[in-house]
Amino acid sequence: NAGVTQTPKFRVLKTGQSMTLLCAQDMNHEYMYWYRQDPGMGLRLIHYSVGEGTTAKGEVPDGYNVSRLKKQNFLLGLESAAPSQTSVYFCASKSVITYEQYFGPGTRLTVT
Amino acid sequence: DQQVKQNSPSLSVQEGRISILNCDYTNSMFDYFLWYKKYPAEGPTFLISISSIKDKNEDGRFTVFLNKSAKHLSLHIVPSQPGDSAVYFCAASPVGGGAGSYQLTFGKGTKLSVIP
């Protein structure tokens, strides 16, 4: 039981490049989330999904797109990376009946 | 507008003493509160939670107190250990249906250092 996994762990992009971050969970959770963490800013919600095939915007969605084609996977895409998107990205999931979210180990992204 | 505030960015405590981390919130719709612990280069891990129907919840060395009238909660760690050194995030959620109850609103975190 791996819980929540994220791929890749580290990535360096040049401005304008695109990439996709993959999140996978094996807990059969309905809800999945993408956050970014910046120094002094805490965790800010980018997008979330309440079920397969559904997504919604969070607090800071601009510049990102997401897809949830399978229940266990939640993808975060950057179509044209900007230096402001340099951050640590965390994926999380939770079940319908609890409030606790379970987090992955994070992806450290640097955009130069 | 910050709905969950952790006003102390850092806290240093001697090993064996009590650590008290504070959190204030402004949204009256918040009804469930959680504390997460985060080590460097790892994801946050759930630590303890409390519902608004309670004013205290205890789990081993960790106790969370909720003062709903003051919109304030605190996490007590007794006794503090060097392994407790981490960043602690307070989070809040509204109860009930609707999209809002799926989300947690996080504070900015407090970095706890426990000195041996």
mmCIF file of C-alpha atoms in Angstrom:
data_model
loop_
_atom_site.group_PDB
_atom_site.id
_atom_site.type_symbol
_atom_site.label_atom_id
_atom_site.label_comp_id
_atom_site.label_asym_id
_atom_site.label_seq_id
_atom_site.Cartn_x
_atom_site.Cartn_y
_atom_site.Cartn_z
ATOM 1 C CA ASN A 1 0.000 0.000 0.000
ATOM 2 C CA ALA A 2 1.970 3.000 -1.312
ATOM 3 C CA GLY A 3 -0.611 5.650 -0.395
ATOM 4 C CA VAL A 4 -0.135 8.756 -2.545
ATOM 5 C CA THR A 5 2.770 8.843 -4.981
ATOM 6 C CA GLN A 6 3.982 11.686 -7.189
ATOM 7 C CA THR A 7 6.068 11.666 -10.338
ATOM 8 C CA PRO A 8 8.600 13.181 -10.861
ATOM 9 C CA LYS A 9 10.259 14.192 -7.591
ATOM 10 C CA PHE A 10 12.294 17.010 -9.148
ATOM 11 C CA ARG A 11 12.144 18.879 -12.429
ATOM 12 C CA VAL A 12 13.785 21.917 -13.958
ATOM 13 C CA LEU A 13 11.975 23.639 -16.813
ATOM 14 C CA LYS A 14 12.748 26.587 -19.001
ATOM 15 C CA THR A 15 10.224 29.365 -19.345
ATOM 16 C CA GLY A 16 7.608 28.405 -21.909
ATOM 17 C CA GLN A 17 8.105 24.663 -21.652
ATOM 18 C CA SER A 18 5.274 22.366 -20.702
ATOM 19 C CA MET A 19 5.078 19.402 -18.385
ATOM 20 C CA THR A 20 2.672 17.126 -16.571
ATOM 21 C CA LEU A 21 2.876 16.067 -12.940
ATOM 22 C CA LEU A 22 1.340 12.721 -12.117
ATOM 23 C CA CYS A 23 -0.341 11.818 -8.865
ATOM 24 C CA ALA A 24 -1.504 8.302 -8.076
ATOM 25 C CA GLN A 25 -3.317 6.932 -5.030
ATOM 26 C CA ASP A 26 -4.131 3.350 -4.142
ATOM 27 C CA MET A 27 -6.609 4.029 -1.327
ATOM 28 C CA ASN A 28 -9.698 4.178 -3.557
ATOM 29 C CA HIS A 29 -10.283 7.781 -2.504
ATOM 30 C CA GLU A 30 -12.920 9.803 -4.281
ATOM 31 C CA TYR A 31 -11.358 13.223 -3.766
ATOM 32 C CA MET A 32 -7.987 14.398 -4.996
ATOM 33 C CA TYR A 33 -6.209 17.735 -4.742
ATOM 34 C CA TRP A 34 -3.214 19.645 -6.064
ATOM 35 C CA TYR A 35 -1.510 22.208 -3.835
ATOM 36 C CA ARG A 36 1.527 24.385 -4.148
ATOM 37 C CA GLN A 37 3.717 25.388 -1.264
ATOM 38 C CA ASP A 38 5.805 28.526 -1.376
ATOM 39 C CA PRO A 39 7.972 29.978 1.406
ATOM 40 C CA GLY A 40 5.819 31.832 3.920
ATOM 41 C CA MET A 41 2.622 31.059 2.013
ATOM 42 C CA GLY A 42 1.486 27.747 3.424
ATOM 43 C CA LEU A 43 -0.397 25.321 1.195
ATOM 44 C CA ARG A 44 -2.562 26.818 -1.515
ATOM 45 C CA LEU A 45 -5.111 24.785 -3.454
ATOM 46 C CA ILE A 46 -4.676 24.815 -7.232
ATOM 47 C CA HIS A 47 -7.364 22.409 -8.451
ATOM 48 C CA TYR A 48 -9.305 19.553 -7.004
ATOM 49 C CA SER A 49 -11.515 16.677 -8.125
ATOM 50 C CA VAL A 50 -14.494 15.127 -6.358
ATOM 51 C CA GLY A 51 -14.615 12.116 -8.634
ATOM 52 C CA GLU A 52 -13.472 10.531 -11.861
ATOM 53 C CA GLY A 53 -14.084 12.845 -14.784
ATOM 54 C CA THR A 54 -14.711 15.941 -12.634
ATOM 55 C CA THR A 55 -12.391 18.814 -11.748
ATOM 56 C CA ALA A 56 -12.781 22.221 -10.145
ATOM 57 C CA LYS A 57 -10.680 25.317 -9.535
ATOM 58 C CA GLY A 58 -9.109 26.086 -6.223
ATOM 59 C CA GLU A 59 -7.541 29.253 -4.890
ATOM 60 C CA VAL A 60 -4.703 29.642 -7.437
ATOM 61 C CA PRO A 61 -5.719 27.853 -10.679
ATOM 62 C CA ASP A 62 -4.272 30.232 -13.278
ATOM 63 C CA GLY A 63 -1.603 28.696 -15.507
ATOM 64 C CA TYR A 64 -2.539 25.113 -14.611
ATOM 65 C CA ASN A 65 -4.852 22.480 -16.025
ATOM 66 C CA VAL A 66 -5.874 19.144 -14.544
ATOM 67 C CA SER A 67 -7.472 15.896 -15.601
ATOM 68 C CA ARG A 68 -8.925 12.932 -13.721
ATOM 69 C CA LEU A 69 -9.540 10.258 -16.316
ATOM 70 C CA LYS A 70 -9.095 7.432 -13.819
ATOM 71 C CA LYS A 71 -10.159 7.436 -10.196
ATOM 72 C CA GLN A 72 -6.663 6.679 -8.948
ATOM 73 C CA ASN A 73 -4.831 9.310 -11.003
ATOM 74 C CA PHE A 74 -4.865 13.107 -10.972
ATOM 75 C CA LEU A 75 -2.688 14.960 -13.475
ATOM 76 C CA LEU A 76 -1.514 18.554 -13.178
ATOM 77 C CA GLY A 77 -0.373 20.245 -16.373
ATOM 78 C CA LEU A 78 1.617 23.375 -17.010
ATOM 79 C CA GLU A 79 1.159 24.403 -20.631
ATOM 80 C CA SER A 80 3.679 27.255 -20.674
ATOM 81 C CA ALA A 81 5.790 27.345 -17.538
ATOM 82 C CA ALA A 82 6.663 30.665 -15.907
ATOM 83 C CA PRO A 83 9.241 31.448 -13.179
ATOM 84 C CA SER A 84 6.313 32.263 -10.849
ATOM 85 C CA GLN A 85 5.402 28.579 -10.984
ATOM 86 C CA THR A 86 8.635 27.608 -9.267
ATOM 87 C CA SER A 87 7.318 25.832 -6.196
ATOM 88 C CA VAL A 88 6.853 22.534 -4.419
ATOM 89 C CA TYR A 89 3.715 20.765 -5.583
ATOM 90 C CA PHE A 90 1.791 18.372 -3.381
ATOM 91 C CA CYS A 91 -0.970 16.023 -4.318
ATOM 92 C CA ALA A 92 -3.460 14.796 -1.731
ATOM 93 C CA SER A 93 -6.452 12.506 -1.570
ATOM 94 C CA LYS A 94 -9.236 11.768 0.864
ATOM 95 C CA SER A 95 -12.217 9.521 1.244
ATOM 96 C CA VAL A 96 -15.822 10.638 1.234
ATOM 97 C CA ILE A 97 -16.354 9.972 4.933
ATOM 98 C CA THR A 98 -13.346 11.704 6.472
ATOM 99 C CA TYR A 99 -11.886 15.194 6.541
ATOM 100 C CA GLU A 100 -8.255 14.067 6.636
ATOM 101 C CA GLN A 101 -6.326 14.457 3.431
ATOM 102 C CA TYR A 102 -3.340 12.234 2.729
ATOM 103 C CA PHE A 103 -0.421 13.845 0.972
ATOM 104 C CA GLY A 104 2.199 12.645 -1.455
ATOM 105 C CA PRO A 105 5.919 13.381 -1.019
ATOM 106 C CA GLY A 106 5.905 16.393 -3.330
ATOM 107 C CA THR A 107 7.451 17.513 -6.604
ATOM 108 C CA ARG A 108 10.014 20.297 -6.541
ATOM 109 C CA LEU A 109 9.723 22.309 -9.748
ATOM 110 C CA THR A 110 12.106 25.046 -10.809
ATOM 111 C CA VAL A 111 11.334 27.225 -13.814
ATOM 112 C CA THR A 112 14.288 29.241 -15.114
ATOM 113 C CA ASP B 1 -7.943 37.608 3.258
ATOM 114 C CA GLN B 2 -6.342 34.968 5.430
ATOM 115 C CA GLN B 3 -9.042 32.805 6.977
ATOM 116 C CA VAL B 4 -6.665 30.627 8.998
ATOM 117 C CA LYS B 5 -3.814 32.394 10.728
ATOM 118 C CA GLN B 6 -0.741 31.053 12.447
ATOM 119 C CA ASN B 7 0.858 34.207 13.717
ATOM 120 C CA SER B 8 4.091 32.658 14.944
ATOM 121 C CA PRO B 9 6.343 31.642 12.040
ATOM 122 C CA SER B 10 8.691 29.861 14.415
ATOM 123 C CA LEU B 11 8.955 28.517 17.945
ATOM 124 C CA SER B 12 11.884 27.100 19.912
ATOM 125 C CA VAL B 13 11.360 24.858 22.912
ATOM 126 C CA GLN B 14 13.658 22.898 25.175
ATOM 127 C CA GLU B 15 13.391 19.119 25.039
ATOM 128 C CA GLY B 16 10.998 17.813 27.697
ATOM 129 C CA ARG B 17 9.066 21.071 27.963
ATOM 130 C CA ILE B 18 5.646 21.879 26.524
ATOM 131 C CA SER B 19 5.256 23.214 22.992
ATOM 132 C CA ILE B 20 2.155 25.305 22.322
ATOM 133 C CA LEU B 21 1.287 26.153 18.733
ATOM 134 C CA ASN B 22 -1.559 28.563 18.104
ATOM 135 C CA CYS B 23 -4.035 29.045 15.290
ATOM 136 C CA ASP B 24 -6.823 31.575 14.778
ATOM 137 C CA TYR B 25 -9.597 31.515 12.205
ATOM 138 C CA THR B 26 -12.079 34.066 10.942
ATOM 139 C CA ASN B 27 -14.658 32.023 9.033
ATOM 140 C CA SER B 28 -17.609 31.114 11.262
ATOM 141 C CA MET B 29 -18.512 28.277 8.893
ATOM 142 C CA PHE B 30 -15.397 26.324 9.860
ATOM 143 C CA ASP B 31 -16.445 23.427 12.020
ATOM 144 C CA TYR B 32 -13.636 20.889 11.813
ATOM 145 C CA PHE B 33 -9.990 21.525 12.441
ATOM 146 C CA LEU B 34 -6.832 19.546 11.751
ATOM 147 C CA TRP B 35 -3.133 19.768 12.476
ATOM 148 C CA TYR B 36 -0.542 18.511 10.039
ATOM 149 C CA LYS B 37 3.158 17.988 10.593
ATOM 150 C CA LYS B 38 5.692 18.422 7.822
ATOM 151 C CA TYR B 39 9.337 17.420 7.737
ATOM 152 C CA PRO B 40 11.667 18.904 5.088
ATOM 153 C CA ALA B 41 11.429 17.217 1.682
ATOM 154 C CA GLU B 42 8.355 15.242 2.733
ATOM 155 C CA GLY B 43 4.631 15.716 2.353
ATOM 156 C CA PRO B 44 2.480 16.882 5.268
ATOM 157 C CA THR B 45 1.165 14.115 7.503
ATOM 158 C CA PHE B 46 -2.043 14.253 9.483
ATOM 159 C CA LEU B 47 -1.464 14.605 13.213
ATOM 160 C CA ILE B 48 -4.684 15.249 15.103
ATOM 161 C CA SER B 49 -8.086 16.809 14.566
ATOM 162 C CA ILE B 50 -11.043 18.197 16.478
ATOM 163 C CA SER B 51 -14.682 18.770 15.744
ATOM 164 C CA SER B 52 -16.435 21.906 16.938
ATOM 165 C CA ILE B 53 -18.673 19.811 19.209
ATOM 166 C CA LYS B 54 -15.608 19.185 21.368
ATOM 167 C CA ASP B 55 -13.230 21.533 23.121
ATOM 168 C CA LYS B 56 -10.382 19.074 23.540
ATOM 169 C CA ASN B 57 -8.966 16.039 21.779
ATOM 170 C CA GLU B 58 -5.992 14.087 22.995
ATOM 171 C CA ASP B 59 -3.721 11.572 21.301
ATOM 172 C CA GLY B 60 -0.686 10.548 23.290
ATOM 173 C CA ARG B 61 1.626 13.527 23.693
ATOM 174 C CA PHE B 62 -0.538 15.683 21.437
ATOM 175 C CA THR B 63 -3.614 17.599 22.582
ATOM 176 C CA VAL B 64 -5.661 20.050 20.566
ATOM 177 C CA PHE B 65 -7.843 22.620 22.318
ATOM 178 C CA LEU B 66 -10.633 24.524 20.609
ATOM 179 C CA ASN B 67 -12.161 27.775 21.842
ATOM 180 C CA LYS B 68 -14.993 28.319 19.406
ATOM 181 C CA SER B 69 -16.133 31.637 20.836
ATOM 182 C CA ALA B 70 -12.632 33.048 20.394
ATOM 183 C CA LYS B 71 -12.141 31.271 17.053
ATOM 184 C CA HIS B 72 -8.875 29.928 18.395
ATOM 185 C CA LEU B 73 -7.255 26.539 18.604
ATOM 186 C CA SER B 74 -3.958 25.365 19.954
ATOM 187 C CA LEU B 75 -1.806 22.269 19.739
ATOM 188 C CA HIS B 76 0.040 21.188 22.867
ATOM 189 C CA ILE B 77 2.945 18.762 22.691
ATOM 190 C CA VAL B 78 4.049 17.351 26.033
ATOM 191 C CA PRO B 79 6.822 16.460 26.495
ATOM 192 C CA SER B 80 8.483 17.884 23.425
ATOM 193 C CA GLN B 81 11.083 15.720 21.722
ATOM 194 C CA PRO B 82 13.759 16.575 19.133
ATOM 195 C CA GLY B 83 11.876 14.430 16.595
ATOM 196 C CA ASP B 84 8.955 16.846 16.897
ATOM 197 C CA SER B 85 11.014 19.508 15.118
ATOM 198 C CA ALA B 86 9.005 20.206 11.974
ATOM 199 C CA VAL B 87 6.616 22.687 10.432
ATOM 200 C CA TYR B 88 3.089 22.424 11.808
ATOM 201 C CA PHE B 89 0.115 23.491 9.729
ATOM 202 C CA CYS B 90 -3.319 24.255 11.079
ATOM 203 C CA ALA B 91 -6.212 23.530 8.688
ATOM 204 C CA ALA B 92 -9.958 24.084 8.800
ATOM 205 C CA SER B 93 -13.000 22.807 6.957
ATOM 206 C CA PRO B 94 -16.664 23.694 6.946
ATOM 207 C CA VAL B 95 -19.078 20.857 7.645
ATOM 208 C CA GLY B 96 -22.160 20.077 5.642
ATOM 209 C CA GLY B 97 -22.642 19.486 1.973
ATOM 210 C CA GLY B 98 -21.437 21.489 -0.977
ATOM 211 C CA ALA B 99 -18.071 21.891 -2.611
ATOM 212 C CA GLY B 100 -16.645 23.869 0.274
ATOM 213 C CA SER B 101 -16.698 20.935 2.630
ATOM 214 C CA TYR B 102 -14.341 19.042 0.369
ATOM 215 C CA GLN B 103 -11.611 21.571 0.927
ATOM 216 C CA LEU B 104 -9.208 22.427 3.688
ATOM 217 C CA THR B 105 -7.964 25.944 4.285
ATOM 218 C CA PHE B 106 -4.417 25.938 5.645
ATOM 219 C CA GLY B 107 -2.497 28.387 7.761
ATOM 220 C CA LYS B 108 1.017 29.387 6.760
ATOM 221 C CA GLY B 109 2.642 27.079 9.284
ATOM 222 C CA THR B 110 4.794 27.342 12.396
ATOM 223 C CA LYS B 111 8.299 25.925 12.419
ATOM 224 C CA LEU B 112 8.928 24.166 15.718
ATOM 225 C CA SER B 113 12.488 23.545 16.852
ATOM 226 C CA VAL B 114 12.975 21.318 19.881
ATOM 227 C CA ILE B 115 16.401 21.849 21.364
ATOM 228 C CA PRO B 116 18.071 18.828 23.002
#
